[in-house]
Amino acid sequence: MIKIQNFIDGVYKDAVENNWLDNYNPANGTVYSMIADSDDKDVELAYQAANKAYPNWKVSHLEDRFKILNRIAELIDLNNDALAEAESIDQGKPKWLAKNEIKRAAQNFRFFATAAMQFSNESHHNEGFSINYTLRQSIGVVGCISPWNLPLYLFTWKIAPALATGNCVVAKPSEITPMTAFLLGKICNEAGLPTGVLNIVHGLGPKVGNALVSHPKIKAISFTGGTATGKHIASIAAPMFKKLSLELGGKNPNIIFASCDLQKAVKTSVESSFLNQGEICLCGSRILIEKSIYNQFKIAFIEEVKKLKIGNPLNDENRMGAIVSKMHFDKVLSYIELAKQEGGEILLGGESIKGNGDNANGWFIQPTIIENLSHECRTNQEEIFGPVVTLTPFDTEDEAVMISNSTPYGLACSLWTNDLTQAHRVAERLESGIIWINCWLVRDLRTPFGGVKQSGVGREGGWEAMRFFTEAKNVCVKL
Ligand code: NDP
């Protein structure tokens, strides 16, 4: 059985205590590999390796840094098929989708490799009085913690800017989906990344994650995951005055105004509801529809969702794969039960599905559409993070904005309208870090990415990420 070992100082190693966790294939419910069950001793080894590598990496020539990070991108691209298959088996997502995500992992490295060459510091000149310039210097050893839904995509989204700005990294992927992070170590060695610059420690959040966050010498934490975990991390890191970036949960509205292009709105809403089994923090799980087109939208949406095929993620015909873990499968099903108790009417789905053949014991759930729920009920307030959407009618723009803003979250929102003024007016009023108008998940890596309220603190992407992973120092000269 494959052993998913830690990657420390450029070498694959078992955890110090030589303990192992089971790693499941969610599409058939079987254990197919073992994960190093690391603890604070492994984090310490990773920290020591990173700290040893830091003095040379931080002064490495920008062009050399660019070449190495860009080479990592090239190697990820060259290994796209193998990495996508590994991701699909580990996470349950369809392989065709994993291929796009692996492409994005390469783009993350390519984007921040070039950013390293372009990043510049500001200067402030007060003529005849003073000149100030800002140095943006690497921080040192930083920690990156990522979730299970878009494993290599989100792991690299953090690591790439951290490395591009001259930091050394101790990173922890989710223990639920560690495989592609494991494979990345080999690629980094092949690309010539100096040993110790990137260290990957596997294991459980409360053990490895906690050790990383509470390590006194790890100066910044970039975390993506659930809001409850984010709160816990903040409670440890804040009194230690660590820099913190928290990308957390969402309960995103998808607002359909009567003036929209209905066909496009329906087609994209199917994706924004069910892509990756709804396990994307940006998925629109609350569809709000202007009353005059409610029935029209509902009928067309149900028809389109009925066409989604679910099953073996390695079969390209299937649009949806398996739910990532048994625990998450049970959680999603429990929310469907809750929705029923809250008076929700299941318009489509609502059940688990038995896969065919080898997938008979996989964790599959039908795409589920629910209506007739108040916007204040738990189903419409709490993050489900699965293939479940609710439909809610609204009368006025004010009501749509009120319902949208009524949850504790504020990550992303889609608006569907052909009224340009309405689009801008509503975008301005929504409490959300990201607004898509007549589209969804269109990403330009230069834009600020992140949420408001309980969806997080700080922004990733472009210069925001480069600034997060550097400390600003003001140097002032009196003229
Ligand atoms: P979790 O918060 O459970 O886990 C995220 C990461 O944190 C995992 O690596 C986990 O390890 C680790 N972790 C868990 N407990 C601790 C701890 N005490 N200290 C340090 N690290 C810890 O989230 P999920 O993996 O379940 O991911 C789903 C969540 O992520 C959803 O809420 C989703 O909305 C959010 N998300 C947000 C995004 C954004 O950009 N805003 C993007 C994608 C997802 P382990 O898995 O081993 O327990």
Short mmCIF file of C-alpha atoms and ligand atoms in Angstrom, two decimals:
data_model
loop_
_atom_site.label_atom_id
_atom_site.label_comp_id
_atom_site.label_asym_id
_atom_site.label_seq_id
_atom_site.Cartn_x
_atom_site.Cartn_y
_atom_site.Cartn_z
CA MET A 1 0.00 0.00 0.00
CA ILE A 2 1.27 3.50 -0.87
CA LYS A 3 2.76 5.35 2.10
CA ILE A 4 2.16 9.09 2.06
CA GLN A 5 5.27 10.30 3.85
CA ASN A 6 6.31 13.73 5.00
CA PHE A 7 8.58 15.77 2.73
CA ILE A 8 11.21 17.39 4.94
CA ASP A 9 14.55 18.87 3.85
CA GLY A 10 13.98 17.49 0.36
CA VAL A 11 13.60 13.91 1.58
CA TYR A 12 10.53 11.70 2.07
CA LYS A 13 10.33 10.48 5.68
CA ASP A 14 7.98 8.54 7.94
CA ALA A 15 6.60 10.43 10.92
CA VAL A 16 8.94 10.32 13.93
CA GLU A 17 6.51 8.14 15.88
CA ASN A 18 5.93 5.96 12.79
CA ASN A 19 2.16 6.16 13.21
CA TRP A 20 -0.17 5.96 10.20
CA LEU A 21 -3.68 7.00 9.26
CA ASP A 22 -5.94 5.34 6.70
CA ASN A 23 -6.55 7.17 3.44
CA TYR A 24 -9.86 6.38 1.72
CA ASN A 25 -11.00 6.36 -1.87
CA PRO A 26 -14.45 7.97 -1.51
CA ALA A 27 -15.73 6.46 -4.74
CA ASN A 28 -15.51 2.94 -3.33
CA GLY A 29 -15.17 3.47 0.42
CA THR A 30 -11.94 1.49 0.73
CA VAL A 31 -8.57 2.36 2.27
CA TYR A 32 -6.02 2.62 -0.52
CA SER A 33 -3.04 4.31 1.11
CA MET A 34 -1.55 5.24 4.47
CA ILE A 35 -0.81 8.75 5.66
CA ALA A 36 1.96 9.74 8.05
CA ASP A 37 0.22 10.58 11.33
CA SER A 38 2.66 13.33 12.30
CA ASP A 39 2.85 15.47 15.41
CA ASP A 40 4.78 18.42 16.84
CA LYS A 41 8.10 16.55 16.52
CA ASP A 42 7.67 16.34 12.75
CA VAL A 43 6.64 19.99 12.58
CA GLU A 44 9.80 20.87 14.51
CA LEU A 45 11.96 18.91 12.05
CA ALA A 46 10.22 20.70 9.17
CA TYR A 47 10.74 24.06 10.86
CA GLN A 48 14.46 23.35 11.40
CA ALA A 49 14.88 22.41 7.73
CA ALA A 50 13.03 25.55 6.60
CA ASN A 51 14.99 27.76 8.95
CA LYS A 52 18.27 26.32 7.69
CA ALA A 53 17.25 26.95 4.07
CA TYR A 54 15.95 30.47 4.66
CA PRO A 55 19.18 32.57 4.67
CA ASN A 56 20.07 31.42 1.15
CA TRP A 57 16.54 31.36 -0.29
CA LYS A 58 15.69 34.88 0.84
CA VAL A 59 18.68 36.34 -1.00
CA SER A 60 18.33 34.10 -4.06
CA HIS A 61 18.35 36.06 -7.30
CA LEU A 62 14.82 36.86 -8.46
CA GLU A 63 15.49 35.31 -11.84
CA ASP A 64 16.68 32.07 -10.23
CA ARG A 65 13.56 31.99 -8.06
CA PHE A 66 11.45 32.62 -11.16
CA LYS A 67 13.13 29.79 -13.06
CA ILE A 68 12.60 27.24 -10.29
CA LEU A 69 8.95 28.15 -9.64
CA ASN A 70 8.26 28.27 -13.35
CA ARG A 71 9.89 24.85 -13.75
CA ILE A 72 7.59 23.49 -11.02
CA ALA A 73 4.67 24.83 -13.08
CA GLU A 74 5.98 23.11 -16.20
CA LEU A 75 6.43 19.81 -14.39
CA ILE A 76 2.90 19.99 -12.94
CA ASP A 77 1.62 20.53 -16.48
CA LEU A 78 3.69 17.64 -17.81
CA ASN A 79 2.25 15.37 -15.10
CA ASN A 80 -1.32 16.67 -15.45
CA ASP A 81 -2.91 13.36 -16.24
CA ALA A 82 -1.24 11.42 -13.41
CA LEU A 83 -1.87 14.18 -10.88
CA ALA A 84 -5.50 14.55 -11.99
CA GLU A 85 -6.07 10.82 -11.62
CA ALA A 86 -4.48 10.86 -8.16
CA GLU A 87 -6.64 13.85 -7.16
CA SER A 88 -9.79 12.23 -8.47
CA ILE A 89 -9.15 8.97 -6.58
CA ASP A 90 -8.23 10.81 -3.39
CA GLN A 91 -11.01 13.42 -3.41
CA GLY A 92 -13.87 11.84 -5.34
CA LYS A 93 -14.10 14.62 -7.93
CA PRO A 94 -14.48 13.75 -11.61
CA LYS A 95 -11.13 13.34 -13.34
CA TRP A 96 -12.07 15.81 -16.11
CA LEU A 97 -12.55 18.45 -13.40
CA ALA A 98 -9.36 17.45 -11.60
CA LYS A 99 -7.46 18.04 -14.87
CA ASN A 100 -8.63 21.68 -14.87
CA GLU A 101 -7.69 22.07 -11.23
CA ILE A 102 -4.20 20.65 -11.79
CA LYS A 103 -3.82 23.13 -14.65
CA ARG A 104 -4.69 25.84 -12.18
CA ALA A 105 -2.09 24.52 -9.70
CA ALA A 106 0.52 25.00 -12.44
CA GLN A 107 -0.89 28.47 -13.17
CA ASN A 108 -0.51 29.38 -9.50
CA PHE A 109 3.22 28.67 -9.66
CA ARG A 110 3.61 30.36 -13.06
CA PHE A 111 1.66 33.42 -11.93
CA PHE A 112 3.67 33.95 -8.74
CA ALA A 113 6.97 33.08 -10.46
CA THR A 114 6.41 36.07 -12.72
CA ALA A 115 5.10 38.13 -9.80
CA ALA A 116 8.45 37.62 -8.06
CA MET A 117 10.09 39.37 -11.02
CA GLN A 118 7.56 42.23 -11.12
CA PHE A 119 6.91 42.99 -7.45
CA SER A 120 8.20 46.43 -6.52
CA ASN A 121 8.35 48.68 -3.51
CA GLU A 122 6.78 52.12 -3.16
CA SER A 123 8.57 55.36 -2.42
CA HIS A 124 7.09 58.61 -1.09
CA HIS A 125 8.83 61.84 -1.88
CA ASN A 126 8.02 65.08 -0.07
CA GLU A 127 10.03 67.57 -2.15
CA GLY A 128 12.67 69.42 -0.18
CA PHE A 129 11.68 67.67 3.05
CA SER A 130 12.02 63.90 3.02
CA ILE A 131 12.13 60.80 0.96
CA ASN A 132 10.64 57.53 2.20
CA TYR A 133 10.83 54.15 0.63
CA THR A 134 9.16 50.92 1.66
CA LEU A 135 11.10 47.71 1.81
CA ARG A 136 8.92 44.62 1.51
CA GLN A 137 11.03 41.84 2.94
CA SER A 138 10.37 38.16 3.33
CA ILE A 139 9.02 37.11 6.73
CA GLY A 140 11.01 33.94 7.43
CA VAL A 141 9.42 30.55 7.95
CA VAL A 142 5.67 30.62 7.29
CA GLY A 143 2.89 28.04 7.66
CA CYS A 144 0.30 27.13 5.02
CA ILE A 145 -2.75 25.00 5.86
CA SER A 146 -5.21 23.95 3.15
CA PRO A 147 -8.54 22.07 2.94
CA TRP A 148 -9.74 18.98 1.10
CA ASN A 149 -12.08 20.37 -1.54
CA LEU A 150 -9.59 21.66 -4.14
CA PRO A 151 -6.47 19.96 -2.78
CA LEU A 152 -3.49 20.84 -5.01
CA TYR A 153 -5.17 23.98 -6.38
CA LEU A 154 -5.49 25.60 -2.93
CA PHE A 155 -2.26 24.16 -1.53
CA THR A 156 -0.24 25.77 -4.34
CA TRP A 157 -2.28 29.01 -4.19
CA LYS A 158 -0.63 29.60 -0.79
CA ILE A 159 2.79 28.03 -1.26
CA ALA A 160 3.62 29.74 -4.55
CA PRO A 161 3.40 33.37 -3.29
CA ALA A 162 5.10 32.40 -0.01
CA LEU A 163 8.08 31.01 -1.93
CA ALA A 164 8.06 33.77 -4.56
CA THR A 165 8.57 36.38 -1.84
CA GLY A 166 11.58 34.54 -0.41
CA ASN A 167 10.02 32.73 2.55
CA CYS A 168 10.53 29.10 3.46
CA VAL A 169 7.41 27.06 4.10
CA VAL A 170 6.06 24.37 6.38
CA ALA A 171 2.78 23.25 4.82
CA LYS A 172 -0.01 20.93 5.85
CA PRO A 173 -2.54 19.63 3.34
CA SER A 174 -5.82 18.20 4.59
CA GLU A 175 -5.37 14.71 5.97
CA ILE A 176 -8.48 13.77 3.98
CA THR A 177 -6.81 14.52 0.61
CA PRO A 178 -3.02 14.41 1.00
CA MET A 179 -2.03 12.58 -2.21
CA THR A 180 -1.19 15.35 -4.68
CA ALA A 181 0.67 17.39 -2.05
CA PHE A 182 2.73 14.23 -1.45
CA LEU A 183 3.49 14.00 -5.18
CA LEU A 184 4.45 17.68 -5.32
CA GLY A 185 7.59 17.04 -3.23
CA LYS A 186 9.15 14.95 -5.99
CA ILE A 187 8.31 17.63 -8.56
CA CYS A 188 9.95 20.31 -6.41
CA ASN A 189 13.14 18.27 -6.17
CA GLU A 190 13.14 17.69 -9.91
CA ALA A 191 12.65 21.41 -10.52
CA GLY A 192 15.71 22.19 -8.41
CA LEU A 193 13.98 23.81 -5.43
CA PRO A 194 16.71 23.88 -2.78
CA THR A 195 16.12 21.38 0.00
CA GLY A 196 14.25 22.68 3.03
CA VAL A 197 12.62 25.59 1.19
CA LEU A 198 9.31 23.72 1.10
CA ASN A 199 8.44 21.11 3.74
CA ILE A 200 5.18 19.17 3.78
CA VAL A 201 3.93 17.56 6.98
CA HIS A 202 0.91 15.25 6.86
CA GLY A 203 -1.53 14.36 9.57
CA LEU A 204 -4.46 15.56 11.59
CA GLY A 205 -5.47 19.19 11.99
CA PRO A 206 -5.60 19.18 15.80
CA LYS A 207 -2.10 17.61 15.94
CA VAL A 208 -0.03 18.86 12.98
CA GLY A 209 -2.10 21.96 12.18
CA ASN A 210 -2.14 22.99 15.79
CA ALA A 211 1.61 22.44 16.19
CA LEU A 212 2.21 24.62 13.14
CA VAL A 213 -0.05 27.42 14.32
CA SER A 214 1.36 27.45 17.85
CA HIS A 215 5.03 27.13 16.81
CA PRO A 216 6.73 30.21 18.31
CA LYS A 217 9.08 30.73 15.35
CA ILE A 218 6.58 30.32 12.51
CA LYS A 219 5.71 33.94 11.89
CA ALA A 220 2.72 33.86 9.56
CA ILE A 221 -0.15 31.46 8.92
CA SER A 222 -2.13 31.30 5.71
CA PHE A 223 -5.19 29.14 6.30
CA THR A 224 -8.11 28.03 4.14
CA GLY A 225 -10.84 25.93 5.72
CA GLY A 226 -13.93 26.05 7.87
CA THR A 227 -14.96 29.06 9.94
CA ALA A 228 -14.86 27.16 13.26
CA THR A 229 -11.27 26.03 12.58
CA GLY A 230 -10.39 29.57 11.52
CA LYS A 231 -11.67 30.95 14.84
CA HIS A 232 -9.62 28.40 16.75
CA ILE A 233 -6.49 29.22 14.74
CA ALA A 234 -7.00 32.95 15.29
CA SER A 235 -7.34 32.39 19.04
CA ILE A 236 -3.89 30.78 19.13
CA ALA A 237 -2.07 32.88 16.54
CA ALA A 238 -3.39 36.34 17.44
CA PRO A 239 -1.89 36.52 20.97
CA MET A 240 1.41 35.42 19.41
CA PHE A 241 1.12 38.38 16.97
CA LYS A 242 1.45 36.21 13.89
CA LYS A 243 0.37 37.50 10.52
CA LEU A 244 -2.85 35.71 9.64
CA SER A 245 -4.77 35.17 6.44
CA LEU A 246 -8.04 33.29 6.91
CA GLU A 247 -10.11 32.11 3.93
CA LEU A 248 -13.19 30.53 5.48
CA GLY A 249 -16.67 29.22 4.72
CA GLY A 250 -19.51 30.68 2.68
CA LYS A 251 -23.25 30.53 2.12
CA ASN A 252 -23.27 32.26 -1.19
CA PRO A 253 -26.37 33.74 -2.81
CA ASN A 254 -27.03 33.43 -6.53
CA ILE A 255 -29.51 36.19 -7.40
CA ILE A 256 -31.65 35.81 -10.51
CA PHE A 257 -33.41 39.03 -11.57
CA ALA A 258 -36.30 38.98 -14.03
CA SER A 259 -34.28 40.92 -16.59
CA CYS A 260 -31.61 38.22 -16.87
CA ASP A 261 -30.79 35.99 -19.81
CA LEU A 262 -32.65 33.02 -18.36
CA GLN A 263 -30.95 30.34 -20.41
CA LYS A 264 -27.47 31.49 -19.38
CA ALA A 265 -28.56 31.94 -15.76
CA VAL A 266 -29.94 28.40 -15.61
CA LYS A 267 -26.93 26.82 -17.30
CA THR A 268 -24.38 28.52 -15.04
CA SER A 269 -26.51 28.01 -11.92
CA VAL A 270 -26.31 24.25 -12.50
CA GLU A 271 -22.51 24.58 -12.37
CA SER A 272 -22.42 27.01 -9.47
CA SER A 273 -24.66 24.67 -7.47
CA PHE A 274 -23.17 21.27 -8.23
CA LEU A 275 -19.63 21.53 -9.61
CA ASN A 276 -17.31 19.35 -7.52
CA GLN A 277 -20.46 17.94 -5.78
CA GLY A 278 -21.09 21.45 -4.42
CA GLU A 279 -17.85 21.20 -2.44
CA ILE A 280 -16.45 24.57 -3.52
CA CYS A 281 -16.42 27.47 -1.08
CA LEU A 282 -17.66 29.67 -3.96
CA CYS A 283 -20.67 27.53 -4.89
CA GLY A 284 -23.98 29.40 -4.83
CA SER A 285 -26.04 27.36 -2.38
CA ARG A 286 -28.95 29.82 -2.07
CA ILE A 287 -30.66 30.66 -5.35
CA LEU A 288 -32.84 33.76 -4.95
CA ILE A 289 -35.26 34.28 -7.85
CA GLU A 290 -37.44 37.27 -8.68
CA LYS A 291 -41.04 36.14 -8.22
CA SER A 292 -42.22 36.93 -11.74
CA ILE A 293 -39.83 34.32 -13.23
CA TYR A 294 -39.69 31.92 -10.26
CA ASN A 295 -41.64 29.07 -11.87
CA GLN A 296 -39.99 29.49 -15.23
CA PHE A 297 -36.51 29.34 -13.66
CA LYS A 298 -37.46 26.45 -11.38
CA ILE A 299 -38.77 24.23 -14.20
CA ALA A 300 -35.79 24.91 -16.47
CA PHE A 301 -33.29 24.45 -13.62
CA ILE A 302 -34.76 21.10 -12.54
CA GLU A 303 -34.72 19.88 -16.15
CA GLU A 304 -31.03 20.72 -16.51
CA VAL A 305 -30.03 19.24 -13.14
CA LYS A 306 -31.80 15.98 -14.04
CA LYS A 307 -29.29 15.56 -16.87
CA LEU A 308 -26.28 15.42 -14.49
CA LYS A 309 -24.78 11.95 -14.39
CA ILE A 310 -23.29 10.81 -11.09
CA GLY A 311 -20.88 7.97 -10.47
CA ASN A 312 -17.32 6.72 -10.96
CA PRO A 313 -15.18 9.88 -10.99
CA LEU A 314 -12.75 8.29 -13.45
CA ASN A 315 -15.48 7.96 -16.06
CA ASP A 316 -15.59 11.19 -18.05
CA GLU A 317 -19.30 10.84 -18.71
CA ASN A 318 -20.08 11.55 -15.07
CA ARG A 319 -20.56 15.20 -14.17
CA MET A 320 -20.54 14.52 -10.42
CA GLY A 321 -18.39 12.15 -8.38
CA ALA A 322 -18.32 11.05 -4.76
CA ILE A 323 -18.58 13.06 -1.53
CA VAL A 324 -15.11 13.36 -0.03
CA SER A 325 -15.54 11.30 3.16
CA LYS A 326 -18.07 9.21 5.05
CA MET A 327 -18.21 11.90 7.73
CA HIS A 328 -19.01 14.61 5.22
CA PHE A 329 -21.49 12.34 3.40
CA ASP A 330 -23.37 11.87 6.69
CA LYS A 331 -23.24 15.61 7.38
CA VAL A 332 -24.74 16.52 3.99
CA LEU A 333 -27.51 13.91 4.37
CA SER A 334 -28.27 15.20 7.86
CA TYR A 335 -28.78 18.70 6.43
CA ILE A 336 -31.24 17.31 3.89
CA GLU A 337 -33.18 15.76 6.81
CA LEU A 338 -33.00 19.08 8.65
CA ALA A 339 -34.39 20.88 5.59
CA LYS A 340 -37.37 18.50 5.58
CA GLN A 341 -37.97 19.11 9.29
CA GLU A 342 -37.84 22.84 8.63
CA GLY A 343 -40.67 22.48 6.11
CA GLY A 344 -38.57 22.30 2.97
CA GLU A 345 -40.00 20.57 -0.08
CA ILE A 346 -37.51 18.40 -1.97
CA LEU A 347 -38.00 19.16 -5.66
CA LEU A 348 -35.24 16.85 -6.85
CA GLY A 349 -32.78 14.39 -5.27
CA GLY A 350 -32.56 14.27 -1.50
CA GLU A 351 -31.10 10.75 -1.29
CA SER A 352 -27.79 8.96 -1.41
CA ILE A 353 -27.13 6.78 -4.46
CA LYS A 354 -25.54 3.37 -4.71
CA GLY A 355 -22.78 3.33 -7.34
CA ASN A 356 -22.34 0.59 -9.92
CA GLY A 357 -19.88 -2.32 -9.67
CA ASP A 358 -16.68 -1.30 -7.85
CA ASN A 359 -18.38 1.90 -6.74
CA ALA A 360 -21.18 0.16 -4.85
CA ASN A 361 -19.80 1.32 -1.49
CA GLY A 362 -18.90 4.84 -2.61
CA TRP A 363 -20.35 7.97 -1.02
CA PHE A 364 -22.63 9.46 -3.67
CA ILE A 365 -25.48 11.93 -3.11
CA GLN A 366 -28.02 13.07 -5.69
CA PRO A 367 -28.01 16.75 -6.65
CA THR A 368 -30.71 18.11 -4.39
CA ILE A 369 -33.01 21.08 -4.92
CA ILE A 370 -35.20 22.33 -2.06
CA GLU A 371 -37.84 25.08 -1.90
CA ASN A 372 -40.32 26.49 0.58
CA LEU A 373 -37.85 27.41 3.30
CA SER A 374 -37.55 30.72 5.13
CA HIS A 375 -34.30 32.56 4.53
CA GLU A 376 -33.68 32.49 8.29
CA CYS A 377 -33.83 28.73 8.82
CA ARG A 378 -30.65 26.75 9.52
CA THR A 379 -30.65 25.16 6.06
CA ASN A 380 -30.41 28.66 4.57
CA GLN A 381 -27.97 30.02 7.14
CA GLU A 382 -25.40 27.27 7.69
CA GLU A 383 -22.80 26.03 5.24
CA ILE A 384 -23.67 22.54 3.94
CA PHE A 385 -20.82 22.29 1.42
CA GLY A 386 -22.46 19.59 -0.68
CA PRO A 387 -24.81 19.09 -3.64
CA VAL A 388 -27.73 20.89 -2.01
CA VAL A 389 -29.33 24.17 -3.13
CA THR A 390 -32.42 26.02 -2.01
CA LEU A 391 -34.72 28.14 -4.17
CA THR A 392 -36.23 31.28 -2.60
CA PRO A 393 -38.50 33.81 -4.35
CA PHE A 394 -38.18 37.56 -3.78
CA ASP A 395 -40.32 40.56 -4.74
CA THR A 396 -37.97 43.52 -4.78
CA GLU A 397 -34.30 44.36 -5.14
CA ASP A 398 -34.27 45.46 -1.49
CA GLU A 399 -35.58 42.08 -0.42
CA ALA A 400 -32.97 40.25 -2.52
CA VAL A 401 -30.20 42.30 -0.91
CA MET A 402 -31.64 41.77 2.58
CA ILE A 403 -31.85 37.97 2.13
CA SER A 404 -28.37 37.84 0.57
CA ASN A 405 -26.83 39.72 3.47
CA SER A 406 -28.75 37.82 6.15
CA THR A 407 -26.16 35.09 6.84
CA PRO A 408 -23.02 35.36 8.97
CA TYR A 409 -20.97 34.72 5.80
CA GLY A 410 -19.85 37.01 2.99
CA LEU A 411 -17.63 35.21 0.52
CA ALA A 412 -19.09 35.32 -3.00
CA CYS A 413 -22.25 36.22 -4.84
CA SER A 414 -23.53 35.89 -8.42
CA LEU A 415 -25.98 38.36 -9.92
CA TRP A 416 -27.98 37.68 -13.05
CA THR A 417 -29.46 40.78 -14.69
CA ASN A 418 -29.28 42.59 -18.01
CA ASP A 419 -29.97 45.90 -16.30
CA LEU A 420 -26.50 47.40 -16.05
CA THR A 421 -27.40 50.00 -13.46
CA GLN A 422 -29.13 47.42 -11.30
CA ALA A 423 -26.04 45.17 -11.48
CA HIS A 424 -23.71 47.91 -10.20
CA ARG A 425 -26.23 49.17 -7.64
CA VAL A 426 -26.77 45.73 -6.13
CA ALA A 427 -23.06 44.81 -6.26
CA GLU A 428 -22.31 47.86 -4.16
CA ARG A 429 -24.85 46.86 -1.48
CA LEU A 430 -23.89 43.20 -1.07
CA GLU A 431 -21.78 42.16 1.91
CA SER A 432 -19.45 39.92 -0.03
CA GLY A 433 -15.77 39.75 -0.97
CA ILE A 434 -16.45 38.68 -4.56
CA ILE A 435 -19.35 39.57 -6.88
CA TRP A 436 -19.81 37.90 -10.24
CA ILE A 437 -22.19 39.58 -12.69
CA ASN A 438 -23.74 37.24 -15.25
CA CYS A 439 -21.04 34.66 -14.60
CA TRP A 440 -19.55 32.45 -11.91
CA LEU A 441 -16.02 31.31 -11.01
CA VAL A 442 -14.39 33.50 -13.62
CA ARG A 443 -11.01 34.10 -12.02
CA ASP A 444 -8.24 36.55 -12.80
CA LEU A 445 -5.37 35.71 -10.45
CA ARG A 446 -4.45 39.39 -10.07
CA THR A 447 -7.70 40.24 -8.27
CA PRO A 448 -8.13 40.30 -4.47
CA PHE A 449 -9.67 37.05 -3.28
CA GLY A 450 -11.36 36.58 0.10
CA GLY A 451 -14.44 37.13 2.18
CA VAL A 452 -16.01 39.46 4.72
CA LYS A 453 -17.80 38.71 8.02
CA GLN A 454 -17.26 35.07 9.03
CA SER A 455 -15.90 34.19 5.58
CA GLY A 456 -12.48 35.41 6.53
CA VAL A 457 -9.87 38.02 7.12
CA GLY A 458 -7.35 39.21 4.56
CA ARG A 459 -7.08 38.73 0.84
CA GLU A 460 -5.17 36.35 -1.39
CA GLY A 461 -4.24 36.75 -5.06
CA GLY A 462 -1.97 39.13 -6.97
CA TRP A 463 -0.15 41.80 -4.96
CA GLU A 464 -2.39 41.05 -1.95
CA ALA A 465 -0.67 37.68 -1.53
CA MET A 466 2.78 39.15 -2.19
CA ARG A 467 2.11 41.78 0.48
CA PHE A 468 0.79 39.23 2.96
CA PHE A 469 3.95 37.18 2.69
CA THR A 470 6.24 40.19 3.20
CA GLU A 471 6.78 42.70 5.99
CA ALA A 472 6.72 46.36 5.05
CA LYS A 473 9.55 48.46 6.43
CA ASN A 474 9.55 52.21 6.02
CA VAL A 475 12.97 53.83 5.50
CA CYS A 476 12.93 57.61 5.88
CA VAL A 477 15.63 60.12 4.85
CA LYS A 478 15.28 63.80 5.80
CA LEU A 479 16.51 65.96 2.94
P1 NDP B 1 -11.29 22.38 8.08
O1 NDP B 1 -11.36 23.71 8.72
O2 NDP B 1 -11.82 21.21 8.78
O3 NDP B 1 -9.80 22.01 7.69
C1 NDP B 1 -8.95 22.86 6.92
C2 NDP B 1 -7.52 22.53 7.24
O4 NDP B 1 -7.25 22.86 8.58
C3 NDP B 1 -7.20 21.04 7.10
O5 NDP B 1 -5.88 20.88 6.65
C4 NDP B 1 -7.34 20.56 8.52
O6 NDP B 1 -6.65 19.38 8.78
C5 NDP B 1 -6.74 21.74 9.27
N1 NDP B 1 -7.13 21.82 10.67
C6 NDP B 1 -8.19 21.26 11.30
N2 NDP B 1 -8.18 21.55 12.63
C7 NDP B 1 -7.07 22.33 12.83
C8 NDP B 1 -6.51 22.96 13.98
N3 NDP B 1 -7.05 22.83 15.19
N4 NDP B 1 -5.39 23.69 13.82
C9 NDP B 1 -4.83 23.84 12.61
N5 NDP B 1 -5.30 23.24 11.50
C10 NDP B 1 -6.41 22.51 11.60
O7 NDP B 1 -11.98 22.59 6.65
P2 NDP B 1 -12.26 21.47 5.58
O8 NDP B 1 -11.00 20.79 5.21
O9 NDP B 1 -13.43 20.68 6.08
O10 NDP B 1 -12.67 22.34 4.32
C11 NDP B 1 -13.95 22.80 4.09
C12 NDP B 1 -14.08 24.24 4.53
O11 NDP B 1 -13.14 25.05 3.87
C13 NDP B 1 -15.44 24.81 4.17
O12 NDP B 1 -15.94 25.54 5.25
C14 NDP B 1 -15.12 25.73 3.01
O13 NDP B 1 -16.03 26.78 2.84
C15 NDP B 1 -13.78 26.22 3.37
N6 NDP B 1 -13.09 26.72 2.19
C16 NDP B 1 -12.90 28.07 2.07
C17 NDP B 1 -12.31 28.59 0.93
C18 NDP B 1 -12.06 30.06 0.79
O14 NDP B 1 -11.26 30.41 -0.07
N7 NDP B 1 -12.69 30.91 1.55
C19 NDP B 1 -11.90 27.71 -0.17
C20 NDP B 1 -12.15 26.32 0.08
C21 NDP B 1 -12.72 25.85 1.23
P3 NDP B 1 -7.42 17.95 8.69
O15 NDP B 1 -8.16 17.91 7.42
O16 NDP B 1 -6.32 17.01 8.74
O17 NDP B 1 -8.32 17.93 9.88
#
